[in-house]
């Protein structure tokens, strides 16, 4: 190996190291690629240094070249960055530069967001918008405030909880209105009494002259009155006597149960007073006009009205007077008809009562 | 007695400054001789070979050892501080910024400085240099400037060799305990490096080369007193050039920090 060859080999080898080193380091500084410069103004660069990374989409695409303090107190710190040409496709005028940190205490770098597709391209020397960096000390301060407020919040909650506790304790002990409501039986009793009184008041109202007419026309005051003394059908034995009346003559209006010409019942009443009877059934039917349901109620109402009249005006055992509302019945004429069918005591066994109240008369001898 | 002491101190101070004065004159003569024909090309190549390529194994070995030691030592420290990921960066930065240049300078000053001092010293005491002057060959040009220039050119290249072998052996040492590819090692190591971290320290060793060349040639050419003087010249060449390299490094590091901020 000649000395010249040896020297040449040495020189070439070491220069190759030099070239490799220069390019490996230089490529990081974007020294050998065409770049363009972009600026961003920050109020505070949070320790960003010259030569720091500029990342686009998380990739190293540039270097911070210069950080300049403003020359006026109301100015901003200008960060100049050299970016590779390739980033021109994604960085637009509305891209935003943000100073970020690798981990909590790591190196600072600038991250530039992608722009919108429609925005204008960046030109050399353009200034883009910036985002204030997260300052660790600020972060710690805010976290501290947050913890403080959380603490007072918890204290408030504790207060609320203790209030609730005392409230529930008072309720349990029967103190206060709610406590009394829950624990005091007298309240319930009073409410109950009040309800009873109300029912009585309502009853009184029914008899009040203003409302009396309505109930009188209807023939009954309570729906339960209608069937209180009703029986399903007549006894099978032969009646002692039957009184028949035309509906139009004894009732004021075709669709009401209010009686007129009450004197008509004098004969029947006298007969019942005079003779010992086992059962007297007031059988009422109405004409074919109107709805079936309403007519049935009307017939029951009319029967009840007749029975009430007899019970009120004659001295007789009203428990033995029963009603049957037949409702619509063919061949009774438009006004309907009423019958008082009287049975002797021996032949007055009847079928089961329809009414809920039942009737002692059903067990007549 | 006191007068003797004062006399000795005085003569010491005087000779100290005289030494610097003579060195300055010598440097001036060498620089003046270096410019202008005839170009001693063959002698320059010979010197570059003996200073550069023949020092390569020694320098590469020293650099490799440094890389291994750095890897072994700093891994322990960095692990203690929880910064083990910084190991490649520490090795690379340490080598290219300081260890590589200084180790190279000291190794070359030891090997080449001693050689130049002894060679020129023996030429001086055997009156070969005087014979050269008589035969109209400028010894400053033929002997000194070629050696100084060779040192100047070779030191940066030797530094690169030291850096490269140091980083490579540093990687091997690292990857044996904690496997990682050379690519990743270099990526991590050079991630934060700039050319200002790399090139100025390389160029700085050219100054080391100048120091080795000038001091060794000067010490060799002013040799007095036979073979004993030759030995003194060889020793003083190594001692003085090593000392000046380290002193110059202080100034150069500060100079680089100011002129080439990273």
mmCIF file of C-alpha atoms in Angstrom, chain A residues 2-4 6-7 10-11 13-15 17-26 28-29 31-32 50-51 53 102 107, chain B residues 42 45-46 48-49 52-54 56 96 154 157-158 160-161 164 186-187 190-196 198-199 202 262:
data_model
loop_
_atom_site.group_PDB
_atom_site.id
_atom_site.type_symbol
_atom_site.label_atom_id
_atom_site.label_comp_id
_atom_site.label_asym_id
_atom_site.label_seq_id
_atom_site.Cartn_x
_atom_site.Cartn_y
_atom_site.Cartn_z
ATOM 1 C CA UNK A 2 1.649 3.196 -1.141
ATOM 2 C CA UNK A 3 1.605 6.176 1.156
ATOM 3 C CA UNK A 4 -0.412 8.163 -1.370
ATOM 4 C CA UNK A 6 -3.153 5.215 2.227
ATOM 5 C CA UNK A 7 -3.475 8.976 2.593
ATOM 6 C CA UNK A 10 -7.855 8.148 4.941
ATOM 7 C CA UNK A 11 -8.913 11.502 3.521
ATOM 8 C CA UNK A 13 -13.056 8.041 4.554
ATOM 9 C CA UNK A 14 -12.910 10.903 7.023
ATOM 10 C CA UNK A 15 -14.459 13.350 4.579
ATOM 11 C CA UNK A 17 -17.872 11.026 7.820
ATOM 12 C CA UNK A 18 -17.917 14.809 7.552
ATOM 13 C CA UNK A 19 -20.415 14.763 4.703
ATOM 14 C CA UNK A 20 -22.614 12.226 6.465
ATOM 15 C CA UNK A 21 -22.589 14.268 9.655
ATOM 16 C CA UNK A 22 -23.341 17.505 7.877
ATOM 17 C CA UNK A 23 -26.242 15.995 5.998
ATOM 18 C CA UNK A 24 -27.695 14.112 8.950
ATOM 19 C CA UNK A 25 -27.675 17.208 11.099
ATOM 20 C CA UNK A 26 -28.350 19.587 8.276
ATOM 21 C CA UNK A 28 -32.945 18.449 10.581
ATOM 22 C CA UNK A 29 -32.340 22.110 10.140
ATOM 23 C CA UNK A 31 -30.739 23.526 5.415
ATOM 24 C CA UNK A 32 -30.675 21.608 2.199
ATOM 25 C CA UNK A 50 -34.560 28.937 18.480
ATOM 26 C CA UNK A 51 -34.122 25.753 16.507
ATOM 27 C CA UNK A 53 -39.209 21.668 16.024
ATOM 28 C CA UNK A 102 -43.451 17.070 24.889
ATOM 29 C CA UNK A 107 -39.058 20.349 25.010
ATOM 30 C CA UNK B 42 5.906 15.311 -2.325
ATOM 31 C CA UNK B 45 2.064 14.195 1.040
ATOM 32 C CA UNK B 46 4.681 12.257 2.961
ATOM 33 C CA UNK B 48 0.237 14.069 5.679
ATOM 34 C CA UNK B 49 0.565 10.325 5.440
ATOM 35 C CA UNK B 52 -2.763 11.631 9.207
ATOM 36 C CA UNK B 53 -3.251 8.101 7.971
ATOM 37 C CA UNK B 54 -0.633 6.587 10.251
ATOM 38 C CA UNK B 56 -5.707 6.938 12.211
ATOM 39 C CA UNK B 96 -18.639 15.788 18.654
ATOM 40 C CA UNK B 154 -5.027 16.225 9.130
ATOM 41 C CA UNK B 157 -9.990 14.580 9.550
ATOM 42 C CA UNK B 158 -8.586 12.600 12.440
ATOM 43 C CA UNK B 160 -13.924 13.029 12.317
ATOM 44 C CA UNK B 161 -12.468 9.542 12.514
ATOM 45 C CA UNK B 164 -17.231 8.282 14.016
ATOM 46 C CA UNK B 186 -28.291 8.267 15.457
ATOM 47 C CA UNK B 187 -31.779 9.712 15.173
ATOM 48 C CA UNK B 190 -28.643 13.911 16.415
ATOM 49 C CA UNK B 191 -32.242 14.967 16.978
ATOM 50 C CA UNK B 192 -31.338 18.201 18.672
ATOM 51 C CA UNK B 193 -27.938 18.666 17.053
ATOM 52 C CA UNK B 194 -27.320 21.564 14.717
ATOM 53 C CA UNK B 195 -24.463 22.211 12.348
ATOM 54 C CA UNK B 196 -23.203 24.688 14.906
ATOM 55 C CA UNK B 198 -20.895 19.776 14.633
ATOM 56 C CA UNK B 199 -18.726 21.914 12.359
ATOM 57 C CA UNK B 202 -14.146 20.021 13.881
ATOM 58 C CA UNK B 262 -26.414 26.523 18.846
#
